[in-house]
Amino acid sequence: MKSKRVEVLFDPKEYRTLEEKAQTEGRSVGSMIREAVAMYVVSPSEREKQEALEWIFAGEDDLGSWEELKDIIQRGPAEEMMEIERDLEADRR
């Protein structure tokens, strides 16, 4: 349940663009902003990406087959994505 509120000021032209895009997609401006924040926060930093590559290339663990790895990579952070999808669905109702 969302319980924190934040006020964000936009240039009128930027806000109109957000409103138009939201309307085109059949969703609220708020849901678009929450999605953008979630993507920014969930997205790994450059340092995290570098550490992951170093771990993979170190070869110390059995990572499974390439097909298994591709499947894991494509799924991404499942829990965060499911929560974003639930929020988007709630905003569309």
CSV table of C-alpha atoms in Angstrom, one decimal:
chain,number,residue,atom,x,y,z
A,1,MET,CA,0.0,0.0,0.0
A,2,LYS,CA,1.3,3.4,-0.9
A,3,SER,CA,1.6,5.8,2.0
A,4,LYS,CA,4.1,8.4,1.0
A,5,ARG,CA,3.4,11.4,-1.1
A,6,VAL,CA,5.8,13.7,-3.0
A,7,GLU,CA,5.4,16.9,-4.8
A,8,VAL,CA,7.2,17.3,-8.1
A,9,LEU,CA,7.1,20.5,-10.2
A,10,PHE,CA,7.3,20.2,-14.0
A,11,ASP,CA,7.6,22.8,-16.7
A,12,PRO,CA,4.1,23.2,-18.2
A,13,LYS,CA,5.3,21.9,-21.6
A,14,GLU,CA,6.8,18.8,-20.0
A,15,TYR,CA,3.7,18.1,-18.0
A,16,ARG,CA,1.5,18.4,-21.1
A,17,THR,CA,3.7,15.9,-22.8
A,18,LEU,CA,3.3,13.6,-19.9
A,19,GLU,CA,-0.4,14.0,-19.9
A,20,GLU,CA,-0.7,13.3,-23.6
A,21,LYS,CA,1.5,10.2,-23.3
A,22,ALA,CA,-0.5,9.0,-20.3
A,23,GLN,CA,-3.8,9.5,-22.1
A,24,THR,CA,-2.5,7.7,-25.2
A,25,GLU,CA,-1.5,4.7,-23.0
A,26,GLY,CA,-4.7,4.8,-21.0
A,27,ARG,CA,-3.0,5.4,-17.7
A,28,SER,CA,-2.4,8.1,-15.2
A,29,VAL,CA,0.6,10.5,-15.1
A,30,GLY,CA,1.3,9.3,-11.5
A,31,SER,CA,1.6,5.7,-12.7
A,32,MET,CA,4.1,6.8,-15.4
A,33,ILE,CA,6.2,8.6,-12.8
A,34,ARG,CA,6.1,5.7,-10.4
A,35,GLU,CA,7.2,3.4,-13.2
A,36,ALA,CA,10.1,5.7,-14.2
A,37,VAL,CA,11.2,5.9,-10.6
A,38,ALA,CA,11.0,2.1,-10.2
A,39,MET,CA,13.0,1.6,-13.3
A,40,TYR,CA,15.7,4.1,-12.2
A,41,VAL,CA,15.9,2.6,-8.7
A,42,VAL,CA,15.7,-1.1,-9.8
A,43,SER,CA,18.2,-0.6,-12.6
A,44,PRO,CA,21.7,-1.8,-11.5
A,45,SER,CA,24.5,0.8,-11.2
A,46,GLU,CA,27.6,0.7,-13.4
A,47,ARG,CA,29.5,-0.6,-10.3
A,48,GLU,CA,27.0,-3.5,-9.8
A,49,LYS,CA,27.2,-4.4,-13.5
A,50,GLN,CA,31.0,-4.4,-13.4
A,51,GLU,CA,31.0,-6.6,-10.2
A,52,ALA,CA,28.6,-9.0,-11.8
A,53,LEU,CA,30.8,-9.3,-14.9
A,54,GLU,CA,33.9,-9.9,-12.8
A,55,TRP,CA,32.0,-12.6,-10.9
A,56,ILE,CA,30.9,-14.3,-14.0
A,57,PHE,CA,34.3,-14.2,-15.7
A,58,ALA,CA,36.0,-15.5,-12.5
A,59,GLY,CA,34.3,-18.8,-13.2
A,60,GLU,CA,34.3,-19.8,-9.6
A,61,ASP,CA,30.6,-21.0,-9.7
A,62,ASP,CA,28.7,-23.2,-12.0
A,63,LEU,CA,26.3,-20.8,-13.7
A,64,GLY,CA,24.4,-23.5,-15.7
A,65,SER,CA,24.1,-23.6,-19.4
A,66,TRP,CA,24.0,-20.5,-21.7
A,67,GLU,CA,20.3,-21.2,-22.3
A,68,GLU,CA,19.5,-21.2,-18.6
A,69,LEU,CA,21.5,-18.0,-18.1
A,70,LYS,CA,19.7,-16.3,-21.0
A,71,ASP,CA,16.4,-17.2,-19.4
A,72,ILE,CA,17.4,-15.8,-16.0
A,73,ILE,CA,18.7,-12.6,-17.7
A,74,GLN,CA,15.5,-12.1,-19.7
A,75,ARG,CA,13.3,-12.6,-16.7
A,76,GLY,CA,15.0,-9.8,-14.8
A,77,PRO,CA,14.2,-8.8,-11.2
A,78,ALA,CA,10.8,-10.6,-11.1
A,79,GLU,CA,9.5,-9.4,-7.8
A,80,GLU,CA,10.0,-5.7,-8.6
A,81,MET,CA,8.5,-6.1,-12.1
A,82,MET,CA,5.4,-7.9,-10.7
A,83,GLU,CA,4.9,-5.1,-8.2
A,84,ILE,CA,5.2,-2.5,-11.0
A,85,GLU,CA,2.7,-4.4,-13.1
A,86,ARG,CA,0.2,-4.6,-10.2
A,87,ASP,CA,0.5,-0.9,-9.6
A,88,LEU,CA,-0.1,-0.2,-13.3
A,89,GLU,CA,-3.1,-2.4,-13.4
A,90,ALA,CA,-4.5,-0.7,-10.2
A,91,ASP,CA,-4.0,2.8,-11.9
A,92,ARG,CA,-5.8,1.7,-15.0
A,93,ARG,CA,-8.9,0.7,-13.0
